[in-house]
């Protein structure tokens, strides 16, 4: 059956705004946001999916952003959304990144001034990457490697674009929520293997992460 996999807040429906949708298997689709302004009972079809694929990420853009699509096995591609033509609601979309084997998309980020890219692995390691670590390529390629030593530190569970001072909530398989201060996440290059952000027990793994407003209280050091 169907399930909800992404939600987005839209303050207004401007004629020049778009929805960007990215699937688990690396398909990207851009649609005018105005196509969803008038809803009917039961909603509207937004995307036709290939068998076995699912919608994973939805973003609101102005049509001229650079986008980074990142996978669980540490491949990422950066390209301009100007190379993704707008499509109707029932279209399938086009290839955003080529995923290989059992790999799949684990994060999508819009390149914005003043922000940087945070990666968090399933075993609690991570790092901060400046966006200029990623050169612009054509969409649909396999991308660039952005994490080293994933065999020991775990595959990438989340990729987030955050402002200086924002914190992160990491969520584990067992339902633990851990707050991580962005201040403790060092800036490193694509080839670096990151640092330990939180301690995760051997029988647990981080499966997702989200941004959180910075707080002077309840910040987590080494997961405690």
C-alpha positions as a printed Julia matrix, in Angstrom:
224×3 Matrix{Float64}:
   0.0    0.0     0.0
   0.91   3.66   -0.18
   2.71   5.51    2.59
   3.76   9.1     3.27
   7.52   9.52    2.78
   7.97  13.31    2.61
   6.21  16.51    3.69
   6.9   20.18    2.98
   5.51  23.46    4.26
   4.52  25.98    1.55
   3.64  29.52    2.71
   2.36  30.65   -0.71
   2.09  29.42   -4.3
   4.19  31.75   -6.45
   4.2   31.35  -10.22
   8.03  31.1   -10.31
   8.38  28.49   -7.54
   8.99  24.79   -8.04
   8.81  21.5    -6.21
  11.86  19.28   -6.62
  11.22  15.59   -5.93
  13.98  12.96   -5.63
  13.43   9.23   -5.37
  15.39   6.56   -3.55
  16.82   5.31   -6.86
  18.06   8.75   -7.93
  15.26  10.05  -10.18
  14.64  13.81   -9.95
  11.59  15.73  -11.06
  10.82  19.46  -11.12
   7.21  20.65  -11.21
   5.67  24.1   -10.92
   4.45  24.52   -7.36
   1.28  26.18   -8.65
   0.13  22.8   -10.02
  -0.66  21.77   -6.43
  -2.41  24.96   -5.27
  -5.95  23.72   -5.75
  -6.41  20.35   -4.09
  -9.23  17.91   -4.53
 -10.34  15.17   -2.16
  -7.73  12.42   -2.11
  -4.93  14.71   -3.32
  -3.19  14.91   -6.71
  -0.77  12.56   -8.41
   2.72  14.09   -8.13
   5.01  11.46   -9.64
   4.96   8.18  -11.54
   7.45   5.78   -9.96
   9.4    2.89  -11.4
   8.66  -0.47   -9.83
  10.45  -0.8    -6.5
  11.28   2.92   -6.27
   9.79   5.41   -3.81
   9.68   9.16   -3.28
  12.25  10.13   -0.64
  12.79  13.92   -0.65
  10.79  17.01   -1.59
  12.16  20.58   -1.7
  10.85  24.04   -2.54
  13.08  26.01   -4.96
  13.07  29.1    -7.18
  14.33  27.25  -10.25
  18.0   28.27  -10.26
  19.59  26.44   -7.34
  22.51  24.05   -7.3
  21.48  20.69   -5.86
  23.55  17.92   -4.26
  22.16  14.38   -4.26
  24.07  12.02   -1.95
  23.9    8.25   -1.54
  24.32   5.87    1.37
  27.58   4.5    -0.05
  29.1    8.01   -0.13
  28.67   9.13   -3.74
  27.34  12.62   -4.45
  26.65  14.71   -7.54
  26.23  18.49   -7.7
  24.37  20.07  -10.62
  22.23  23.08  -11.4
  18.49  22.59  -11.41
  18.36  24.68  -14.59
  19.33  21.4   -16.29
  16.11  19.78  -15.02
  13.22  20.94  -17.16
   9.79  21.41  -15.53
   7.41  18.49  -16.06
   3.75  17.79  -15.56
   2.42  16.07  -12.47
   2.19  12.59  -13.98
   5.69  12.51  -15.51
   8.35  10.11  -14.23
  11.24  12.56  -14.0
  14.86  12.19  -15.15
  18.03  10.64  -13.79
  19.59  12.82  -11.07
  22.32  10.42   -9.93
  23.25   6.93  -11.05
  23.15   4.53   -8.09
  24.91   1.2    -8.3
  24.06  -2.18   -6.79
  22.17  -1.85   -3.49
  23.08   1.81   -3.02
  20.34   4.44   -2.67
  19.82   8.16   -2.07
  20.24   9.12    1.58
  20.13  12.91    1.35
  19.45  15.9    -0.9
  20.71  19.42   -0.21
  20.28  22.83   -1.83
  23.54  24.78   -2.07
  23.0   28.02   -0.14
  25.39  30.72    0.96
  26.16  30.59    4.68
  25.36  26.89    4.96
  27.49  23.76    4.82
  26.89  20.05    4.36
  26.83  17.75    7.4
  27.18  13.98    7.01
  26.25  11.49    9.75
  27.02   7.76    9.48
  25.02   4.91   10.93
  27.76   4.28   13.54
  27.74   7.87   14.81
  30.61   9.47   12.86
  30.38  12.61   10.78
  31.95  15.74    9.37
  31.16  19.14    7.87
  31.86  19.81    4.2
  31.96  23.17    2.46
  29.9   23.11   -0.72
  32.91  24.01   -2.87
  34.27  20.52   -2.13
  31.83  19.43   -4.84
  32.44  20.5    -8.41
  29.43  20.95  -10.67
  28.71  18.0   -12.97
  25.94  16.95  -15.31
  23.0   15.32  -13.6
  22.77  11.55  -13.98
  26.43  10.77  -13.33
  27.69   8.53  -10.52
  29.09  11.56   -8.7
  32.13  12.02   -6.46
  33.08  10.07   -3.33
  32.52  12.23   -0.26
  33.34   9.9     2.64
  36.25   7.58    3.44
  36.46   4.44    5.6
  32.73   3.74    5.56
  33.44   0.04    6.12
  34.6    0.83    9.68
  32.51   3.88   10.47
  29.29   2.85    8.79
  27.46   3.91    5.68
  26.01   7.41    5.51
  22.65   7.67    7.26
  21.95  11.37    6.66
  23.17  14.38    4.71
  21.95  17.82    5.82
  22.48  21.43    4.77
  22.7   23.54    7.92
  23.5   27.04    9.13
  26.28  27.79   11.58
  24.91  27.29   15.09
  22.13  24.88   14.18
  22.03  21.52   15.94
  21.11  18.06   14.7
  18.72  15.42   16.0
  19.96  11.92   15.16
  17.42   9.07   15.35
  18.41   5.43   15.86
  16.75   2.14   14.91
  15.78   1.59   18.56
  14.06   4.97   18.77
  16.75   6.92   20.62
  16.92  10.63   19.74
  20.33  12.23   20.24
  20.99  15.96   19.97
  24.34  16.87   18.42
  25.82  20.36   18.58
  27.09  21.51   15.2
  29.99  23.19   17.02
  31.58  19.77   17.59
  31.48  18.8    13.9
  34.8   19.71   12.3
  35.29  20.85    8.71
  37.01  18.2     6.59
  37.51  17.35    2.94
  35.73  14.75    0.84
  38.4   12.09    1.45
  38.36  12.44    5.26
  36.71   9.8     7.44
  35.1   12.14    9.96
  35.07  12.12   13.76
  32.9   10.4    16.34
  29.85  12.54   17.03
  27.87  10.17   19.27
  28.31   6.68   20.69
  25.89   4.14   19.29
  25.6    0.66   20.81
  26.69  -2.32   18.71
  23.09  -3.48   18.24
  21.77  -0.05   17.23
  22.34   2.28   14.27
  21.48   5.83   13.27
  18.87   5.76   10.51
  18.0    9.44   10.05
  18.82  12.98   11.18
  17.16  16.38   11.05
  18.05  20.0    11.79
  17.25  21.56   15.16
  17.48  25.16   16.45
  20.62  25.73   18.5
  20.1   25.52   22.26
  22.35  26.21   25.21
  20.71  23.34   27.06
  20.2   19.68   26.25
  23.23  19.59   23.97
  24.78  16.17   23.71
  28.45  15.45   24.12
  29.45  11.95   22.97
  25.81  10.89   23.09
  25.29  11.47   26.82
